[in-house]
C-alpha cells in the first residue's frame, strides 16, 4: 500500500540509494578508469568487511569466526580472479581512493538498508525507494555532464541493456529480501560472490 512509504524506514532506504547504487557505482567506474580492473575490483570488493564492522557497531550483529573466514575467502576469491589478467598501464597510488570509497559506500548502503528493514520489514518498498534515489542521483550527474544527448546507445545493444536492467532489478529485490530475512554479516559476503 502507498501509505507504507510514509514511515521512518523510507529515509534510510532513500539515503542508502545515494550511497549504492549512486556513489558506489560511480566510484567503481572512476577507479576502473584510473587504475584498471585488476587493481580496482579487489579493493572495492572489500566492502563486506566494512559492512560487517559497521553492522557490529551500529546494528549490534555478531560476527562469528565462520562469518569472518567466509568474508575473507570471498574477498580472496575476487582478488585471485581479477589478478589473472595483468594490466601494464601506469597508475597513481592516490587513485586507490576511488575503489576504497566505493567499498565504503556499498558497506554504508547495506547497513542503512538493514536498519531500515529493522524499522519496517518491507523489502519491496525498500528496493523501490533505494533504486529511485540512485536513479535520480545518476540523472543529476548525467545532466551536470551535458544531459541526455551524451547517451548514444547503438540499436543492437539496447536489448542487451534492457535484459541487464531486468536482471539487476531482480538482483536488487532479492538482496533486499535476503537482508530482510538474514543477518547482514552473512548476507553481504554472499552478495559479493557476483564477480
XYZ file of C-alpha atoms in Angstrom:
195
model
C 0.000 0.000 0.000
C 1.145 3.556 -0.730
C 0.810 4.525 2.927
C 3.666 2.130 3.709
C 6.010 4.667 2.105
C 5.281 7.124 4.912
C 7.490 5.556 7.533
C 10.831 6.490 9.043
C 12.337 3.491 7.253
C 11.822 5.236 3.910
C 14.519 7.785 4.740
C 17.072 5.039 5.430
C 16.259 3.442 2.066
C 16.494 6.805 0.289
C 19.870 7.684 1.792
C 21.166 4.182 1.063
C 20.276 4.759 -2.605
C 22.588 7.775 -2.645
C 25.480 5.569 -1.495
C 24.593 2.487 -3.576
C 23.895 2.267 -6.393
C 24.600 6.028 -6.614
C 28.053 6.990 -5.356
C 29.386 3.438 -5.042
C 28.817 2.627 -8.703
C 30.280 5.975 -9.750
C 33.428 5.434 -7.628
C 33.876 1.923 -9.071
C 33.786 3.208 -12.654
C 36.198 6.042 -11.864
C 38.526 3.546 -10.151
C 38.422 1.140 -13.094
C 39.088 4.020 -15.475
C 42.048 5.329 -13.478
C 43.783 2.227 -12.103
C 42.264 -0.654 -14.072
C 40.013 -3.593 -13.243
C 42.731 -5.801 -11.708
C 43.565 -3.150 -9.118
C 40.169 -1.567 -8.569
C 37.875 -4.604 -8.203
C 39.758 -6.340 -5.345
C 39.822 -3.110 -3.339
C 36.153 -2.279 -3.930
C 35.224 -5.902 -3.182
C 36.388 -5.433 0.404
C 33.012 -3.835 1.156
C 31.692 -6.937 3.035
C 34.485 -6.368 5.562
C 33.484 -2.723 6.043
C 29.782 -3.658 6.117
C 30.320 -6.312 8.776
C 32.313 -3.947 11.007
C 29.592 -1.316 10.698
C 26.860 -3.902 11.365
C 28.577 -4.931 14.602
C 28.899 -1.312 15.740
C 25.564 0.177 14.664
C 23.144 -2.736 14.357
C 24.564 -4.965 17.079
C 25.122 -8.020 14.911
C 27.679 -10.612 15.919
C 30.423 -11.618 13.545
C 31.455 -15.202 14.216
C 34.740 -16.768 13.153
C 32.903 -18.626 10.374
C 31.499 -15.340 9.041
C 34.929 -13.688 9.195
C 36.590 -16.623 7.398
C 33.836 -16.729 4.756
C 34.078 -12.990 4.148
C 37.860 -13.190 3.778
C 37.552 -16.138 1.369
C 35.062 -14.257 -0.818
C 37.372 -11.244 -0.991
C 40.381 -13.505 -1.657
C 38.484 -15.228 -4.464
C 37.761 -11.900 -6.135
C 41.423 -10.901 -5.796
C 42.585 -14.176 -7.376
C 40.109 -13.935 -10.252
C 40.956 -10.333 -11.087
C 44.707 -10.897 -10.804
C 44.694 -13.413 -13.652
C 44.793 -10.519 -16.128
C 47.831 -8.299 -15.898
C 47.497 -4.637 -16.655
C 50.600 -2.719 -17.671
C 49.043 0.754 -17.794
C 50.631 3.332 -15.485
C 48.605 4.453 -12.483
C 48.859 6.696 -9.429
C 48.566 5.261 -5.912
C 46.390 8.164 -4.812
C 43.705 6.933 -7.249
C 43.176 3.936 -4.936
C 40.892 6.294 -3.018
C 38.130 5.675 -5.587
C 37.719 1.907 -5.071
C 38.104 2.424 -1.305
C 35.288 4.980 -1.398
C 33.227 2.540 -3.493
C 33.718 -0.198 -0.884
C 32.760 2.150 1.931
C 29.725 3.460 0.010
C 28.421 -0.072 -0.590
C 29.039 -1.005 3.063
C 27.247 2.062 4.360
C 24.317 1.477 1.992
C 23.941 -2.130 3.175
C 23.813 -1.034 6.790
C 21.274 1.684 6.060
C 19.108 -0.856 4.192
C 19.300 -3.351 7.036
C 18.474 -0.664 9.600
C 15.504 0.456 7.512
C 14.291 -3.151 7.257
C 14.557 -3.484 11.038
C 12.250 -0.457 11.367
C 9.772 -1.633 8.729
C 10.298 -5.007 7.079
C 9.072 -4.100 3.594
C 11.751 -5.238 1.133
C 9.782 -4.278 -1.995
C 9.249 -0.731 -0.734
C 12.892 -0.512 0.340
C 14.171 -1.633 -3.049
C 11.817 0.791 -4.816
C 12.904 3.820 -2.782
C 16.588 2.826 -2.887
C 16.670 2.366 -6.647
C 14.644 5.501 -7.346
C 17.054 7.594 -5.289
C 20.019 6.066 -7.143
C 18.325 6.813 -10.471
C 17.690 10.443 -9.502
C 21.330 10.848 -8.490
C 22.517 9.289 -11.784
C 20.195 11.601 -13.752
C 21.577 14.604 -11.857
C 25.173 13.599 -12.622
C 24.266 12.994 -16.276
C 22.600 16.402 -16.503
C 25.631 18.076 -14.918
C 27.866 16.441 -17.542
C 25.847 17.618 -20.509
C 22.456 15.917 -20.453
C 20.837 13.018 -22.262
C 22.485 13.851 -25.580
C 25.552 12.048 -24.163
C 23.582 8.790 -24.129
C 24.108 7.191 -27.505
C 23.100 3.557 -27.456
C 23.514 1.557 -30.666
C 20.304 -0.277 -31.571
C 21.848 -3.750 -31.399
C 22.888 -3.249 -27.751
C 19.593 -1.846 -26.481
C 18.020 -5.282 -25.994
C 21.036 -6.468 -24.008
C 20.914 -3.356 -21.818
C 17.212 -3.881 -21.127
C 17.856 -7.538 -20.224
C 20.735 -6.498 -17.942
C 18.471 -3.926 -16.288
C 15.815 -6.582 -15.674
C 18.419 -8.901 -14.125
C 19.735 -6.034 -11.993
C 16.197 -5.285 -10.783
C 15.632 -8.909 -9.791
C 19.021 -8.964 -8.054
C 18.202 -5.802 -6.106
C 14.851 -7.204 -4.970
C 16.421 -10.489 -3.923
C 19.159 -8.700 -1.989
C 16.548 -6.703 -0.060
C 14.598 -9.883 0.700
C 17.802 -11.609 1.822
C 18.631 -8.701 4.140
C 15.084 -8.742 5.495
C 15.412 -12.418 6.427
C 19.056 -12.766 7.459
C 21.959 -11.129 9.230
C 23.964 -8.577 7.281
C 27.254 -10.261 8.250
C 26.051 -13.388 6.410
C 24.159 -11.833 3.502
C 26.735 -9.227 2.469
C 29.612 -11.663 1.716
C 27.215 -13.898 -0.230
C 26.102 -10.937 -2.346
C 29.735 -10.262 -3.225
C 30.238 -13.630 -4.862
C 28.845 -11.940 -8.006
C 32.256 -11.465 -9.709
